[in-house]
Coordinates of C-alpha atoms in Angstrom, one line a residue:
Chain A
M1396 CA 38.2 -52.8 -35.7
K1397 CA 38.2 -49.4 -37.4
L1398 CA 34.6 -50.0 -38.3
V1399 CA 33.7 -50.8 -34.7
R1400 CA 35.7 -47.7 -33.6
W1401 CA 33.6 -45.5 -36.1
L1402 CA 30.3 -47.1 -35.0
V1403 CA 31.1 -46.5 -31.3
V1404 CA 31.9 -42.9 -32.2
L1405 CA 28.7 -42.5 -34.3
V1406 CA 26.5 -43.7 -31.5
A1407 CA 28.1 -41.8 -28.9
G1408 CA 27.6 -38.8 -31.0
V1409 CA 24.0 -39.5 -31.6
I1410 CA 23.4 -40.1 -28.0
G1411 CA 25.3 -36.8 -27.1
G1412 CA 23.6 -35.0 -29.7
V1413 CA 20.2 -36.1 -28.4
A1414 CA 21.0 -35.5 -24.7
G1415 CA 22.4 -32.1 -25.9
L1416 CA 19.2 -31.2 -27.6
H1417 CA 17.2 -32.3 -24.4
A1418 CA 19.3 -30.1 -22.3
V1419 CA 18.7 -27.2 -24.6
R1420 CA 15.1 -27.5 -24.7
A1421 CA 14.9 -28.1 -20.8
G1422 CA 16.9 -25.0 -20.4
L1423 CA 14.5 -23.1 -22.7
S1424 CA 11.4 -24.8 -21.0
G1425 CA 13.0 -23.5 -17.6
D1426 CA 13.4 -20.0 -18.8
A1427 CA 9.8 -20.2 -20.0
L1428 CA 8.8 -21.4 -16.6
L1429 CA 10.9 -18.7 -14.9
Q1430 CA 9.4 -16.1 -17.1
A1431 CA 5.8 -17.1 -16.0
R1432 CA 6.9 -17.0 -12.4
I1433 CA 8.2 -13.6 -12.8
N1434 CA 5.0 -12.4 -14.4
T1435 CA 3.1 -14.0 -11.7
R1436 CA 4.7 -12.7 -8.6
V1437 CA 3.2 -9.2 -8.7
W1438 CA -0.4 -10.7 -8.7
K1439 CA -2.3 -10.0 -5.5
P1440 CA -3.5 -13.4 -3.9
G1441 CA -7.0 -14.4 -4.6
E1442 CA -7.4 -11.8 -7.2
V1443 CA -8.1 -12.2 -11.0
P1444 CA -4.7 -11.4 -12.6
P1445 CA -4.6 -8.7 -15.3
L1446 CA -5.4 -10.3 -18.6
Q1447 CA -2.4 -9.1 -20.5
A1448 CA 0.1 -10.3 -17.8
W1449 CA -1.7 -13.6 -17.4
T1450 CA -1.7 -14.2 -21.2
Q1451 CA 2.0 -13.6 -21.2
S1452 CA 2.7 -16.2 -18.5
W1453 CA 0.2 -18.4 -20.2
E1454 CA 2.0 -18.3 -23.4
A1455 CA 5.4 -18.5 -21.8
L1456 CA 4.1 -21.9 -20.1
Q1457 CA 2.6 -23.1 -23.5
E1458 CA 6.0 -22.6 -25.0
A1459 CA 7.5 -24.6 -22.1
V1460 CA 5.2 -27.3 -22.6
R1461 CA 5.8 -27.3 -26.6
R1462 CA 9.5 -27.8 -25.9
E1463 CA 9.2 -30.2 -23.2
P1464 CA 5.8 -32.0 -23.6
G1465 CA 7.0 -34.5 -21.0
N1466 CA 7.5 -32.0 -18.3
P1467 CA 4.8 -32.6 -15.6
A1468 CA 5.7 -29.3 -13.7
A1469 CA 5.1 -27.4 -17.1
H1470 CA 1.6 -29.1 -17.3
E1471 CA 0.7 -28.5 -13.6
S1472 CA 1.9 -24.9 -13.8
L1473 CA -0.6 -24.3 -16.7
G1474 CA -3.2 -25.9 -14.4
L1475 CA -2.4 -23.3 -11.8
L1476 CA -2.4 -20.4 -14.0
A1477 CA -5.8 -21.5 -15.5
V1478 CA -7.4 -21.6 -12.1
R1479 CA -6.6 -18.1 -11.4
R1480 CA -9.0 -17.0 -14.1
Y1481 CA -11.8 -16.9 -11.4
D1482 CA -13.8 -14.8 -13.9
D1483 CA -13.8 -17.5 -16.5
P1484 CA -15.0 -20.9 -15.6
S1485 CA -14.1 -22.4 -18.8
R1486 CA -10.3 -21.7 -18.0
Q1487 CA -11.1 -23.4 -14.5
E1488 CA -12.3 -26.4 -16.4
E1489 CA -9.2 -26.4 -18.5
A1490 CA -7.1 -26.5 -15.5
T1491 CA -8.5 -30.1 -14.8
A1492 CA -7.1 -31.2 -18.1
H1493 CA -3.6 -29.8 -17.6
Y1494 CA -3.4 -31.6 -13.9
L1495 CA -4.6 -34.8 -15.4
K1496 CA -1.7 -34.6 -17.9
A1497 CA 0.8 -33.8 -15.0
I1498 CA -0.6 -36.6 -13.0
A1499 CA -0.2 -39.2 -16.1
L1500 CA 3.5 -38.1 -16.3
R1501 CA 4.0 -38.1 -12.5
P1502 CA 1.3 -39.8 -10.7
V1503 CA 3.0 -39.9 -7.3
T1504 CA 3.0 -36.0 -6.5
P1505 CA 0.4 -35.3 -3.9
T1506 CA 0.4 -31.6 -4.6
T1507 CA -0.8 -32.3 -8.2
W1508 CA -3.9 -34.5 -6.9
A1509 CA -4.4 -31.7 -4.4
N1510 CA -4.7 -29.2 -7.2
L1511 CA -6.9 -31.4 -9.2
A1512 CA -9.3 -31.5 -6.2
D1513 CA -9.1 -27.7 -5.9
A1514 CA -9.8 -27.3 -9.6
R1515 CA -12.8 -29.7 -9.4
Y1516 CA -14.4 -27.9 -6.5
L1517 CA -14.0 -24.5 -8.2
V1518 CA -16.2 -25.4 -10.9
G1519 CA -18.6 -27.2 -8.6
D1520 CA -17.8 -30.7 -9.2
T1521 CA -17.5 -32.7 -6.0
S1522 CA -18.0 -36.2 -7.6
K1523 CA -15.7 -39.1 -8.3
T1524 CA -12.7 -37.1 -9.7
F1525 CA -12.8 -34.8 -6.8
Q1526 CA -13.0 -37.5 -4.3
V1527 CA -10.3 -39.6 -5.8
A1528 CA -8.0 -36.5 -6.1
L1529 CA -8.7 -35.7 -2.4
E1530 CA -8.0 -39.5 -1.3
S1531 CA -4.9 -39.8 -3.5
A1532 CA -3.4 -36.5 -2.2
A1533 CA -4.0 -37.5 1.5
R1534 CA -2.5 -41.0 0.7
L1535 CA 0.6 -39.6 -1.3
G1536 CA 1.4 -36.8 0.9
P1537 CA 0.3 -37.1 4.6
A1538 CA 3.0 -34.9 5.7
D1539 CA 3.0 -32.2 3.1
P1540 CA 1.7 -28.9 4.6
Y1541 CA 0.3 -27.8 1.2
T1542 CA -1.5 -30.8 0.5
Q1543 CA -2.8 -31.0 4.2
R1544 CA -4.2 -27.4 3.7
V1545 CA -6.0 -28.1 0.4
V1546 CA -7.4 -31.3 1.6
A1547 CA -8.7 -29.8 4.7
Y1548 CA -9.8 -26.6 3.1
H1549 CA -12.0 -28.4 0.5
G1550 CA -12.6 -31.6 2.4
L1551 CA -14.0 -29.8 5.3
A1552 CA -16.4 -28.0 3.2
V1553 CA -18.1 -31.2 1.7
Y1554 CA -17.4 -33.2 4.8
E1555 CA -20.9 -34.3 5.5
E1556 CA -21.6 -35.1 1.7
M1557 CA -18.6 -37.5 1.4
G1558 CA -18.5 -41.4 2.0
T1559 CA -16.5 -42.9 4.6
Q1560 CA -13.4 -43.4 2.6
T1561 CA -13.2 -39.6 1.7
R1562 CA -14.0 -38.7 5.1
S1563 CA -11.2 -40.8 6.5
A1564 CA -8.8 -39.3 4.2
I1565 CA -10.0 -35.8 5.1
E1566 CA -9.8 -36.7 8.8
A1567 CA -6.3 -37.9 8.4
M1568 CA -5.1 -34.8 6.9
V1569 CA -6.9 -32.6 9.2
G1570 CA -5.1 -34.7 12.1
A1571 CA -1.7 -34.4 10.4
G1572 CA -2.1 -30.7 10.1
M1573 CA -3.2 -30.4 13.6
R1574 CA -0.1 -32.1 14.8
R1575 CA 2.0 -29.9 12.4
D1576 CA 0.2 -26.4 13.0
P1577 CA -2.8 -26.6 15.0
G1578 CA -3.6 -22.8 14.7
E1579 CA -3.3 -23.0 11.1
M1580 CA -5.6 -26.1 10.6
L1581 CA -8.0 -24.7 13.4
A1582 CA -8.4 -21.5 11.3
I1583 CA -9.2 -23.6 8.2
A1584 CA -11.8 -25.6 10.2
H1585 CA -13.1 -22.5 11.7
R1586 CA -13.7 -20.8 8.2
R1587 CA -15.4 -23.9 7.1
G1588 CA -17.7 -24.3 10.3
R1589 CA -16.1 -27.7 11.0
L1590 CA -14.3 -27.1 14.3
D1591 CA -15.7 -30.2 15.5
V1592 CA -13.5 -32.2 13.2
A1593 CA -10.4 -30.5 13.8
C1594 CA -10.8 -30.2 17.4
R1595 CA -11.0 -34.0 17.9
F1596 CA -7.2 -33.8 17.3
L1597 CA -6.4 -31.1 19.7
P1598 CA -4.7 -33.5 22.3
E1599 CA -2.4 -34.7 19.5
A1600 CA -1.1 -31.1 18.8
K1601 CA 2.6 -30.9 19.1
R1602 CA 2.9 -27.3 19.3
K1603 CA 1.3 -24.9 22.0
V1604 CA -2.4 -23.9 21.3
E1605 CA -3.8 -20.7 22.3
P1606 CA -6.2 -20.9 25.3
A1607 CA -8.7 -19.2 23.3
W1608 CA -8.7 -21.9 20.5
Q1609 CA -9.0 -24.6 23.4
Q1610 CA -12.1 -22.8 24.7
V1611 CA -13.4 -22.5 21.2
C1612 CA -13.0 -26.3 20.7
A1613 CA -14.7 -27.0 23.9
Q1614 CA -17.6 -25.1 22.7
A1615 CA -17.6 -26.7 19.1
V1616 CA -17.5 -30.1 20.5
V1617 CA -20.5 -29.6 22.7
A1618 CA -22.4 -27.8 20.2
K1619 CA -22.1 -30.6 17.7
R1620 CA -23.1 -33.1 20.3
D1621 CA -26.2 -31.0 21.1
A1622 CA -26.9 -30.6 17.5
S1623 CA -26.7 -34.4 16.7
G1624 CA -28.8 -35.2 19.8
E1625 CA -26.0 -37.1 21.5
R1626 CA -26.2 -37.5 25.3
H1627 CA -23.3 -36.9 27.5
Chain B
M556 CA 16.2 -26.2 -10.1
K557 CA 14.8 -23.0 -11.8
R558 CA 11.9 -25.4 -13.0
A559 CA 11.3 -26.5 -9.4
A560 CA 11.4 -22.8 -8.1
A561 CA 9.0 -21.6 -10.9
F562 CA 6.6 -24.5 -10.2
L563 CA 6.8 -23.8 -6.4
A564 CA 6.1 -20.2 -6.7
L565 CA 3.0 -20.9 -8.5
V566 CA 1.8 -23.7 -6.4
G567 CA 2.2 -21.1 -3.4
L568 CA -0.4 -18.9 -5.2
F569 CA -3.1 -21.4 -4.2
F570 CA -3.0 -21.0 -0.3
A571 CA -2.2 -17.3 -1.0
G572 CA -5.7 -17.1 -2.5
L573 CA -7.1 -17.8 0.8
A574 CA -5.6 -14.5 2.0
L575 CA -8.7 -13.0 0.6
A576 CA -8.3 -9.9 -1.8
N577 CA -11.3 -8.3 -3.5
T578 CA -13.5 -11.2 -2.3
G579 CA -16.3 -11.9 0.0
T580 CA -16.5 -14.9 2.2
L581 CA -19.7 -17.0 2.9
T582 CA -19.8 -17.0 6.8
A583 CA -23.1 -18.6 7.2
I584 CA -25.5 -20.5 5.0
T585 CA -28.9 -22.1 6.0
G586 CA -30.6 -24.3 3.4
T587 CA -29.1 -23.8 -0.1
A588 CA -27.0 -21.2 -1.6
Q589 CA -25.5 -21.3 -5.0
V590 CA -23.0 -18.9 -7.1
Q591 CA -23.2 -18.2 -10.9
T592 CA -20.2 -16.7 -12.6
G593 CA -21.1 -15.3 -15.9
T594 CA -23.5 -17.4 -17.8
T595 CA -22.4 -20.7 -16.6
S596 CA -24.5 -23.1 -14.5
A597 CA -24.8 -22.0 -10.8
R598 CA -22.7 -24.3 -8.4
T599 CA -23.4 -25.0 -4.7
L600 CA -22.0 -22.4 -2.2
R601 CA -20.5 -23.7 1.2
V602 CA -19.6 -21.9 4.4
G603 CA -16.1 -20.6 3.7
D604 CA -16.3 -20.3 0.0
L605 CA -15.3 -17.1 -1.6
V606 CA -17.3 -15.0 -4.0
R607 CA -15.8 -12.2 -6.3
Q608 CA -17.0 -9.4 -8.6
G609 CA -19.0 -10.8 -11.2
D610 CA -20.5 -13.5 -9.3
T611 CA -24.5 -13.9 -8.7
V612 CA -25.3 -15.4 -5.3
I613 CA -28.7 -17.2 -5.3
T614 CA -30.4 -18.5 -2.3
G615 CA -33.0 -21.1 -2.4
A616 CA -36.5 -21.5 -0.7
A617 CA -36.2 -21.3 3.3
S618 CA -32.5 -20.4 2.8
S619 CA -30.3 -17.7 3.7
A620 CA -26.6 -16.7 3.2
V621 CA -24.4 -14.2 4.8
I622 CA -21.4 -12.6 3.0
R623 CA -18.5 -10.8 4.6
F624 CA -16.5 -8.9 2.2
E625 CA -12.9 -8.0 2.9
D626 CA -13.4 -4.4 4.2
G627 CA -16.0 -5.7 6.5
Q628 CA -19.1 -4.9 4.5
V629 CA -21.7 -7.6 5.4
T630 CA -24.6 -8.6 3.2
A631 CA -27.3 -11.1 4.3
L632 CA -29.7 -12.5 1.6
T633 CA -32.9 -13.9 2.6
A634 CA -34.9 -16.7 0.9
N635 CA -35.4 -16.8 -3.0
S636 CA -33.0 -14.0 -3.5
R637 CA -30.5 -13.2 -6.3
M638 CA -27.8 -10.6 -5.7
Q639 CA -25.0 -9.9 -8.1
I640 CA -21.6 -8.4 -7.0
T641 CA -21.5 -5.9 -9.8
A642 CA -18.4 -4.3 -8.5
Y643 CA -16.3 -5.0 -5.5
Q644 CA -12.6 -3.8 -5.3
Y645 CA -10.8 -3.0 -2.2
N646 CA -7.2 -2.0 -1.5
P647 CA -6.2 -2.8 2.1
Q648 CA -3.2 -0.6 2.1
A649 CA -5.1 2.5 1.0
Q650 CA -8.1 1.4 2.8
S651 CA -10.3 2.4 -0.1
G652 CA -12.4 0.7 -2.9
N653 CA -15.8 0.7 -4.4
I654 CA -18.7 -1.7 -4.1
L655 CA -21.9 -2.0 -6.1
L656 CA -24.3 -4.8 -5.3
S657 CA -27.3 -5.5 -7.4
L658 CA -30.4 -7.1 -6.0
V659 CA -32.0 -8.7 -8.8
D660 CA -34.9 -10.5 -6.7
G661 CA -35.8 -11.0 -3.0
G662 CA -34.2 -9.1 0.1
M663 CA -31.1 -8.2 1.5
R664 CA -29.6 -6.6 4.4
A665 CA -26.6 -4.7 4.1
I666 CA -24.3 -3.2 6.6
T667 CA -21.4 -1.1 5.3
G668 CA -17.7 -1.7 6.2
L669 CA -14.6 0.3 6.0
I670 CA -15.1 1.5 2.2
G671 CA -18.7 2.8 3.2
N672 CA -17.5 4.5 6.4
R673 CA -14.6 6.1 4.9
T674 CA -16.0 7.0 1.4
P675 CA -19.8 6.6 1.3
A676 CA -20.0 7.7 -2.3
N677 CA -18.0 4.6 -3.4
V678 CA -20.7 2.3 -2.1
S679 CA -24.0 1.8 -4.0
Y680 CA -26.9 -0.8 -4.2
R681 CA -29.1 -1.5 -7.0
A682 CA -32.6 -2.7 -6.9
A683 CA -34.6 -2.9 -10.2
T684 CA -33.9 0.2 -11.8
A685 CA -33.2 2.2 -8.6
T686 CA -29.7 3.2 -7.2
I687 CA -29.2 3.6 -3.7
G688 CA -26.4 5.6 -2.2
I689 CA -25.2 5.4 1.2
R690 CA -23.7 7.2 4.1
G691 CA -22.6 4.8 6.6
T692 CA -25.6 2.5 6.8
D693 CA -27.6 -0.4 7.7
I694 CA -30.3 -0.9 5.4
T695 CA -32.6 -3.7 4.2
I696 CA -33.7 -3.8 0.6
V697 CA -36.5 -5.8 -0.8
T698 CA -37.5 -6.2 -4.5
S699 CA -40.2 -8.0 -6.3
A700 CA -41.5 -7.3 -9.8
G701 CA -40.1 -3.6 -10.2
N702 CA -41.1 -2.8 -6.7
V703 CA -38.5 -1.6 -4.4
I704 CA -38.7 -1.1 -0.6
V705 CA -35.8 0.1 1.2
T706 CA -35.6 0.5 5.1
V707 CA -32.9 2.5 6.9
T708 CA -32.0 1.1 10.3
D709 CA -29.0 3.3 10.6
G710 CA -27.4 6.1 8.6
V711 CA -28.8 7.8 5.6
I712 CA -29.5 6.7 2.1
S713 CA -30.1 8.5 -1.3
F714 CA -32.6 6.8 -3.5
R715 CA -32.6 7.8 -7.3
L716 CA -34.7 6.5 -10.1
P717 CA -33.7 6.8 -13.6
G718 CA -34.4 10.3 -14.8
Q719 CA -34.6 11.7 -11.4
T720 CA -32.4 14.8 -11.2
Q721 CA -32.2 15.0 -7.4
P722 CA -32.2 11.8 -5.3
T723 CA -34.6 11.3 -2.4
I724 CA -32.8 11.3 0.9
V725 CA -34.1 8.7 3.5
A726 CA -32.8 8.9 7.0
K727 CA -32.8 6.4 9.7
G728 CA -36.1 5.0 11.0
N729 CA -37.6 5.7 7.5
A730 CA -38.1 3.8 4.5
V731 CA -38.8 4.4 0.7
L732 CA -41.4 2.5 -1.4
S733 CA -41.0 2.7 -5.1
N734 CA -42.6 1.2 -8.2
T735 CA -39.8 1.7 -10.5
S736 CA -41.7 0.6 -13.5
A737 CA -44.3 3.6 -13.0
G738 CA -41.6 5.7 -11.6
T739 CA -43.2 6.5 -8.4
L740 CA -42.0 6.6 -5.0
S741 CA -42.9 7.7 -1.4
T742 CA -41.1 7.9 1.9
N743 CA -42.4 7.5 5.4
T744 CA -41.5 5.8 8.7
I745 CA -40.6 2.2 8.4
A746 CA -43.9 0.9 9.8
A747 CA -46.0 3.4 7.5
I748 CA -44.2 2.1 4.3
I749 CA -44.6 -1.4 5.2
A750 CA -48.2 -0.9 5.7
A751 CA -48.6 1.2 2.6
A752 CA -46.8 -1.6 0.6
A753 CA -49.3 -4.2 2.0
A754 CA -52.2 -2.2 1.4
A755 CA -51.1 -1.4 -2.3
N756 CA -50.0 -4.9 -3.0
P757 CA -50.7 -7.7 -0.4
A758 CA -48.1 -10.0 -2.2
L759 CA -45.3 -7.2 -1.9
G760 CA -46.4 -6.6 1.8
A761 CA -46.1 -10.3 2.6
E762 CA -42.7 -10.6 1.0
V763 CA -41.6 -7.5 3.1
Q764 CA -42.9 -9.0 6.3
S765 CA -41.2 -12.3 5.2
V766 CA -37.9 -10.6 4.8
Q767 CA -38.2 -8.7 8.1
T768 CA -38.9 -12.0 9.9
Q769 CA -36.2 -13.9 8.3
L770 CA -33.5 -11.1 9.2
T771 CA -34.4 -11.7 13.2
G772 CA -33.4 -14.8 15.0
A773 CA -30.7 -17.2 13.7
L774 CA -30.0 -15.1 10.8
A775 CA -29.6 -11.9 12.9
D776 CA -27.1 -14.0 14.9
A777 CA -25.2 -15.0 11.8
I778 CA -25.0 -11.4 10.7
A779 CA -23.8 -10.1 14.0
T780 CA -21.1 -12.8 14.2
A781 CA -20.1 -11.8 10.5
V782 CA -19.9 -7.9 11.4
A783 CA -17.8 -8.8 14.5
T784 CA -15.3 -11.0 12.5
P785 CA -12.1 -9.1 12.1
S786 CA -11.4 -8.5 8.3
A787 CA -8.4 -10.2 6.7
S788 CA -6.4 -7.0 6.7
S789 CA -7.1 -6.5 10.5
T790 CA -5.5 -9.9 11.1
R791 CA -2.0 -8.5 10.1
T792 CA -2.1 -5.9 12.9
T793 CA -1.3 -6.8 16.4
Q794 CA -4.0 -4.7 18.2
V795 CA -7.8 -4.7 18.4
I796 CA -8.8 -2.4 15.7
S797 CA -12.7 -3.1 15.6
V798 CA -15.1 -3.0 18.5
V799 CA -18.7 -3.1 18.0
A800 CA -21.2 -2.3 20.7
V801 CA -24.7 -4.0 20.7
N802 CA -27.3 -2.3 22.8
S803 CA -29.0 -4.9 24.5
P804 CA -32.8 -4.6 25.9
S805 CA -32.6 -4.7 29.7
A806 CA -34.9 -4.7 32.6
G807 CA -34.3 -1.0 33.1
G808 CA -35.4 -0.5 29.5
G809 CA -33.0 0.2 26.6
S810 CA -33.3 0.6 22.9
P811 CA -34.1 -2.5 20.7
E812 CA -31.0 -4.6 19.9
G813 CA -29.2 -3.1 17.0
F814 CA -25.7 -2.8 16.0
V815 CA -23.8 0.6 16.6
N816 CA -20.2 1.1 16.5
A817 CA -18.8 2.0 19.7
N818 CA -16.8 5.1 20.1
C819 CA -13.6 3.7 21.0
S820 CA -10.1 4.9 21.0
V821 CA -7.5 2.1 20.7
S822 CA -3.9 2.4 21.9
G823 CA -1.7 -0.5 21.9
T824 CA -3.5 -3.3 23.8
T825 CA -6.1 -1.2 25.3
A826 CA -9.4 0.0 23.8
V827 CA -11.4 2.8 25.8
C828 CA -14.9 2.7 24.4
S829 CA -18.3 4.0 25.3
C830 CA -21.6 2.9 23.9
P831 CA -24.1 5.3 22.1
P832 CA -26.5 6.6 22.2
T833 CA -26.1 7.5 25.9
D834 CA -22.5 7.3 26.0
N835 CA -22.9 6.5 29.7
G836 CA -19.5 5.9 31.3
S837 CA -16.8 4.2 29.4
F838 CA -15.4 0.8 29.2
V839 CA -11.8 -0.2 29.1
L840 CA -10.8 -3.4 27.5
S841 CA -7.2 -4.8 27.9
V842 CA -6.5 -7.0 25.0
T843 CA -4.3 -9.9 25.7
G844 CA -4.6 -11.6 22.3
T845 CA -2.7 -10.5 19.1
T846 CA -5.8 -10.0 17.0
G847 CA -9.6 -10.0 17.2
T848 CA -12.8 -8.0 17.7
C849 CA -14.8 -7.4 20.9
T850 CA -18.3 -6.9 21.0
L851 CA -19.6 -5.2 23.8
R852 CA -23.0 -5.9 25.2
C853 CA -23.7 -2.7 26.8
N854 CA -26.8 -2.4 29.0
T855 CA -27.9 1.2 28.5
G856 CA -29.8 1.2 31.7
F857 CA -26.7 0.5 33.6
A858 CA -23.5 2.3 32.8
N859 CA -20.2 0.3 33.2
N860 CA -22.2 -2.9 33.0
C861 CA -20.9 -4.9 30.0
A862 CA -20.1 -8.3 29.1
N863 CA -17.4 -8.9 26.5
V864 CA -18.0 -11.4 23.8
C865 CA -14.6 -11.7 21.9
T866 CA -13.6 -13.5 18.9
P867 CA -11.3 -15.5 19.6
P868 CA -12.6 -15.7 23.1
G869 CA -10.4 -14.7 26.0
I870 CA -8.5 -11.8 24.2
C871 CA -10.4 -9.2 26.2

């Protein structure tokens, strides 16, 4: 009986110790992530960040990964950081590896798949990995605004080049985005020169659409019909 | 929780990137265009893609690309051209920055934006070994095998070769032809320079003619659209801040179609504009939308006769 009691205490101690160690490492990893966030918050959007500050964030995130290698958020954050080095395509290639690690750890997060699609697009790769990433993001996050934006932004750029399955995924996200925020989605489509795709979903918009956009949509649809030689 | 917050903050950086800082946006592409960053392989460019300082934009045969930079500078590349964005920095809050575009080969048309209008000294172009400074301009540059031709459609440029102590000033309607390898240059009217280029070097003359031809028609429309598009910083305001007047040829005669800035005073939601060069009458636009740009098509033969083309439509 005494032996059993000691055994129970021993096992409980080991479990508690391991759990405690994980908690400490997670806390330290969270601190590293937080430090990276603090470093990045002053960077201007779309701009190549200053190398020193970027490196500090990079090292903080590397530390987070060392402490918690099973943390998908840390891997994904490394990817997001790597992608910011628009002046260094090798870093952008590296982002893919980090996103893939994050996906391996947590395969059902649509934003990670969307970020993977972004990373592939930025290095000029719109082949299988990119297409699978777009389709997975759309399948897993049909209602997620961030995912809708990314899939629409890159998907509409390559719409004509994609096969039926990928196009369906792109259309689904554009449609979902139009129902959520038609102004935002129309702006993305306009920028990509693909108003014809977004405007199909105008009748489904749940929010008020500026009359100006409705006019633009009517013109875009007609223009597309004329360009493809369709008859009214 | 902290982890999630940190992650989300970084995720938010993606779409914030589309807010455009120190970038140019491809607003129109015909044929094929690519971008090369550093020494990596070139990758395909598509409409809506961003380009930045350090990027080289490349157009293929029978192709063209129009880039609108964040300050409103518009650059159009004709076929078989290569242009490096050697420097592009823009601070929207201070409305200042600097631009250096280097045309490595081919032809380009450049229309200055806010940086060039406010601080012309901060905008330069390079072609072969020549440096071209501007004073609020719309110019076309062609370079081939060390030869450079710059035609000035609007404004004034300074053209300097290495070793030249004083730059050569070239005003609107004129052009400069330079063999940068030999260190020679001459200036004259646009037509005379194009003729001189053709006489001296038929291949160069053909290239110049080709560029001039490409810059009309559909490419001219694409350039006009890019010029009329409000810049990212302007979309944060709630009034029209840019009005561009286009002088249209008319039955009563009028200057050839070109792009000139209207003389406008904007107050709240009303812009009162007149169209140079005659400044006949004035036009009042009441802006009902929140943002946008109105292009006035002014028939210089008939004052107060204008049609508005607005982006997005209906705001004027």
